[in-house]
Short mmCIF file of C-alpha atoms and ligand atoms in Angstrom, two decimals:
data_model
loop_
_atom_site.label_atom_id
_atom_site.label_comp_id
_atom_site.label_asym_id
_atom_site.label_seq_id
_atom_site.Cartn_x
_atom_site.Cartn_y
_atom_site.Cartn_z
CA VAL A 1 -0.78 -19.67 0.61
CA ALA A 2 -0.32 -15.95 0.25
CA ALA A 3 0.68 -13.74 3.64
CA PHE A 4 2.55 -10.74 4.53
CA THR A 5 6.27 -10.65 4.94
CA SER A 6 8.70 -8.25 5.95
CA PRO A 7 10.63 -6.62 3.09
CA THR A 8 13.53 -9.21 2.31
CA ILE A 9 16.43 -8.88 -0.15
CA ASP A 10 15.34 -12.38 -1.68
CA LEU A 11 12.03 -10.57 -2.85
CA ALA A 12 13.29 -7.33 -3.67
CA GLY A 13 14.45 -7.92 -7.09
CA GLN A 14 10.69 -9.03 -7.89
CA VAL A 15 9.56 -5.76 -6.33
CA ARG A 16 11.46 -3.59 -8.75
CA ASP A 17 10.50 -5.88 -11.74
CA ALA A 18 6.92 -5.61 -11.02
CA ALA A 19 7.24 -1.76 -10.92
CA ARG A 20 8.98 -1.93 -14.44
CA ALA A 21 6.18 -4.17 -15.63
CA PRO A 22 3.90 -2.80 -18.38
CA GLY A 23 0.65 -1.41 -16.80
CA SER A 24 2.26 -1.45 -13.58
CA ASP A 25 0.37 1.98 -12.66
CA SER A 26 2.97 2.24 -9.59
CA HIS A 27 2.16 5.51 -7.85
CA GLY A 28 3.88 8.64 -8.63
CA ASP A 29 7.39 9.32 -7.77
CA TYR A 30 7.45 6.42 -5.26
CA GLY A 31 6.61 3.74 -7.94
CA ALA A 32 9.27 5.52 -10.27
CA ALA A 33 11.71 5.43 -7.71
CA ILE A 34 11.39 1.35 -6.99
CA ALA A 35 11.21 0.91 -10.76
CA SER A 36 14.57 2.57 -11.08
CA LEU A 37 16.36 0.69 -8.40
CA THR A 38 19.75 -0.94 -9.47
CA ASP A 39 20.62 -4.50 -8.28
CA ALA A 40 23.28 -2.88 -5.99
CA GLU A 41 20.58 -0.53 -4.52
CA LEU A 42 18.24 -3.44 -3.48
CA PRO A 43 19.71 -4.16 0.28
CA GLY A 44 19.60 -0.36 0.72
CA TYR A 45 16.16 -0.17 -0.32
CA VAL A 46 15.18 -3.05 2.08
CA ALA A 47 17.02 -1.56 5.18
CA ARG A 48 15.33 1.91 4.29
CA LEU A 49 11.71 0.09 4.24
CA ALA A 50 12.57 -1.61 7.75
CA ALA A 51 13.64 1.66 9.21
CA ASP A 52 10.74 3.48 8.13
CA ALA A 53 8.73 2.06 11.00
CA LEU A 54 10.96 3.93 13.47
CA ALA A 55 10.16 7.42 14.28
CA ASP A 56 13.62 8.77 14.40
CA SER A 57 14.65 7.42 10.96
CA PRO A 58 15.36 9.92 8.11
CA ARG A 59 12.66 10.60 5.75
CA PRO A 60 11.44 13.39 3.26
CA VAL A 61 9.75 16.45 4.78
CA GLY A 62 5.89 15.48 5.27
CA PHE A 63 6.37 11.80 5.29
CA VAL A 64 5.36 9.73 8.19
CA PRO A 65 6.75 6.66 9.94
CA SER A 66 5.17 3.67 7.88
CA ALA A 67 5.08 -0.04 8.04
CA HIS A 68 5.75 -1.75 4.93
CA LEU A 69 4.30 -5.43 4.28
CA TRP A 70 5.03 -7.46 1.24
CA TRP A 71 2.38 -10.19 0.06
CA ALA A 72 4.24 -13.22 -1.09
CA ASP A 73 2.91 -16.78 -1.91
CA GLY A 74 6.41 -18.47 -0.76
CA ALA A 75 9.01 -17.29 -2.94
CA GLN A 76 6.73 -15.36 -5.37
CA TYR A 77 6.05 -11.72 -4.61
CA LEU A 78 2.23 -10.73 -5.25
CA GLY A 79 1.87 -7.23 -3.92
CA ARG A 80 2.80 -4.70 -1.27
CA LEU A 81 1.14 -2.61 1.41
CA GLN A 82 2.15 0.35 3.35
CA ILE A 83 0.46 1.47 6.51
CA ARG A 84 1.13 5.20 7.55
CA LEU A 85 1.31 5.30 11.45
CA ARG A 86 -0.35 8.74 11.36
CA LEU A 87 -2.20 11.37 9.54
CA THR A 88 -0.99 14.46 8.39
CA PRO A 89 -3.19 17.30 6.81
CA HIS A 90 -2.31 16.11 3.31
CA LEU A 91 -2.73 12.47 4.19
CA ARG A 92 -6.23 13.34 5.58
CA GLU A 93 -7.07 14.80 2.19
CA VAL A 94 -5.35 12.48 0.08
CA GLY A 95 -3.30 9.19 0.66
CA GLY A 96 -5.13 7.93 3.90
CA HIS A 97 -3.25 5.10 6.46
CA ILE A 98 -3.08 2.60 3.88
CA GLY A 99 -1.70 2.21 0.40
CA TYR A 100 -1.43 -1.12 -1.64
CA TYR A 101 -0.27 -2.18 -5.01
CA VAL A 102 -0.65 -5.60 -6.74
CA ALA A 103 1.88 -6.74 -9.11
CA PRO A 104 0.52 -6.52 -12.66
CA ALA A 105 0.69 -10.23 -13.36
CA HIS A 106 -1.16 -11.05 -9.97
CA ARG A 107 -4.36 -8.81 -10.33
CA ARG A 108 -7.86 -9.64 -10.42
CA ARG A 109 -7.52 -12.81 -8.35
CA GLY A 110 -8.41 -11.48 -5.03
CA ASN A 111 -5.14 -10.47 -3.64
CA ALA A 112 -5.77 -6.70 -2.78
CA THR A 113 -9.05 -7.86 -0.95
CA ALA A 114 -7.26 -10.29 0.87
CA MET A 115 -4.16 -8.12 1.28
CA LEU A 116 -6.23 -5.31 3.15
CA ARG A 117 -8.18 -7.71 5.25
CA ALA A 118 -4.82 -9.18 6.65
CA ALA A 119 -3.59 -5.79 7.10
CA LEU A 120 -6.42 -4.42 9.38
CA PRO A 121 -5.64 -6.37 12.74
CA ILE A 122 -2.18 -5.24 12.14
CA ALA A 123 -3.05 -1.56 11.90
CA LEU A 124 -5.26 -2.11 15.09
CA GLU A 125 -2.04 -3.37 16.65
CA LEU A 126 -0.29 -0.29 15.81
CA GLY A 127 -3.18 1.97 17.18
CA ILE A 128 -5.15 2.75 14.32
CA GLU A 129 -8.79 2.10 15.34
CA CYS A 130 -10.34 3.30 12.17
CA ALA A 131 -8.30 3.48 8.75
CA LEU A 132 -8.65 6.31 6.38
CA LEU A 133 -8.32 4.89 2.90
CA THR A 134 -8.82 6.99 -0.23
CA CYS A 135 -8.90 6.21 -3.97
CA ASP A 136 -9.11 8.02 -7.18
CA ARG A 137 -12.82 8.44 -8.23
CA ASP A 138 -12.31 5.95 -11.18
CA ASN A 139 -10.35 3.36 -9.39
CA VAL A 140 -13.06 0.89 -9.65
CA ALA A 141 -11.01 -1.95 -8.35
CA SER A 142 -9.62 0.01 -5.17
CA ARG A 143 -13.12 1.03 -4.57
CA ARG A 144 -14.18 -2.56 -4.40
CA VAL A 145 -11.31 -3.84 -2.22
CA ILE A 146 -12.19 -1.02 0.41
CA GLU A 147 -15.83 -1.44 0.46
CA ALA A 148 -15.35 -5.46 0.69
CA ASN A 149 -13.41 -4.70 3.76
CA GLY A 150 -16.28 -2.67 5.27
CA GLY A 151 -15.13 0.77 3.95
CA LEU A 152 -17.67 3.45 4.79
CA LEU A 153 -17.93 6.30 2.07
CA GLN A 154 -17.08 9.69 4.02
CA ASP A 155 -17.10 12.10 1.16
CA SER A 156 -15.05 13.02 -2.03
CA ARG A 157 -12.33 15.65 -2.24
CA ALA A 158 -9.61 16.52 -4.62
CA GLY A 159 -10.74 13.86 -7.03
CA LYS A 160 -10.38 11.41 -4.19
CA LEU A 161 -13.03 9.11 -2.42
CA ARG A 162 -12.37 8.89 0.99
CA PHE A 163 -13.37 5.85 3.17
CA TRP A 164 -12.85 4.85 6.80
CA VAL A 165 -12.26 1.09 7.37
CA PRO A 166 -12.98 -0.03 11.05
CA THR A 167 -9.81 -2.43 11.90
CA GLY A 168 -11.41 -4.12 14.92
C1 COA B 201 -6.03 -1.55 -7.42
C2 COA B 201 -5.28 -2.90 -7.39
C3 COA B 201 -4.69 -2.91 -6.05
C4 COA B 201 -6.38 -4.12 -7.39
O1 COA B 201 -5.86 -5.18 -7.04
P1 COA B 201 -6.32 -6.57 -7.57
O2 COA B 201 -5.82 -7.87 -6.70
O3 COA B 201 -6.38 -7.00 -9.02
O4 COA B 201 -7.95 -6.53 -6.63
P2 COA B 201 -9.07 -7.79 -6.30
O5 COA B 201 -8.48 -9.08 -7.20
O6 COA B 201 -8.97 -7.97 -4.93
O7 COA B 201 -10.20 -7.29 -7.14
C5 COA B 201 -10.82 -6.29 -6.25
C6 COA B 201 -12.21 -6.05 -7.01
O8 COA B 201 -11.93 -5.06 -7.99
C7 COA B 201 -12.40 -5.72 -9.34
N1 COA B 201 -11.32 -5.33 -10.37
C8 COA B 201 -10.31 -5.72 -10.20
N2 COA B 201 -9.40 -5.25 -11.45
C9 COA B 201 -10.08 -4.24 -11.90
C10 COA B 201 -10.34 -3.45 -13.03
N3 COA B 201 -9.41 -3.55 -13.77
N4 COA B 201 -11.47 -3.11 -13.39
C11 COA B 201 -12.93 -3.27 -13.01
N5 COA B 201 -12.67 -3.99 -11.78
C12 COA B 201 -11.87 -4.71 -11.27
C13 COA B 201 -12.44 -7.37 -9.18
O9 COA B 201 -13.27 -8.00 -10.00
C14 COA B 201 -12.85 -7.34 -7.66
O10 COA B 201 -14.35 -7.11 -7.66
P3 COA B 201 -15.28 -8.00 -6.87
O11 COA B 201 -15.02 -7.97 -5.43
O12 COA B 201 -16.55 -7.24 -7.10
O13 COA B 201 -15.11 -9.38 -7.37
C15 COA B 201 -4.34 -3.07 -8.52
O14 COA B 201 -5.15 -3.07 -9.65
C16 COA B 201 -3.24 -2.36 -8.38
O15 COA B 201 -2.07 -2.47 -7.76
N6 COA B 201 -3.37 -1.16 -9.26
C17 COA B 201 -2.34 -0.01 -9.18
C18 COA B 201 -2.06 0.54 -7.83
C19 COA B 201 -3.32 1.22 -7.11
O16 COA B 201 -4.29 1.69 -7.77
N7 COA B 201 -3.56 1.21 -5.91
C20 COA B 201 -4.80 1.47 -5.17
C21 COA B 201 -4.37 3.00 -4.80
S1 COA B 201 -5.95 3.57 -3.82
#
């Protein structure tokens, strides 16, 4: 049964390999950074993700503290999800509170829908009563994931659809 786990060194190699897979479509610089990790860099990557939930951890300008969750079925990594603990003006336009990604080999089996469903109570615990989610206007799969989880379309800005999803 698939469930969230905190990032672990055991799964980190699969996270990197999924980002390298054809059709990964992992987002921009962040996806590229994961894909380029060497084996020796994996423990540091996992430690940075754990530290990213803490307010005082170092992070690039404009980045906010985030909780990182990996979706796995036992030892099999399936996908990842990130909860940003607050919005900046930029995240309010694009990005939103929650981002997710499913490894190409595990798509179209309901993983993203299940992952977002499982993330909503966690977001509520983290103080987010209504989560902003955005997706590209042509990202049909992501739109369905959001709508299946109660997302209400607010508007379209900068080529992105913006939805509010109640977490409680
Ligand atoms: C978008 C993404 C997360 C979907 O993951 P997934 O696990 O395949 O999604 P699900 O299996 O839960 O499918 C959700 C819905 O989208 C549909 N769907 C999935 N992939 C699709 C595709 N390529 N084209 C059209 N519909 C698609 C499914 O049929 C399902 O529809 P239904 O609820 O009506 O049955 C995954 O494709 C991905 O990681 N893409 C790259 C990163 C990304 O775009 N992240 C989201 C950023 S907002």
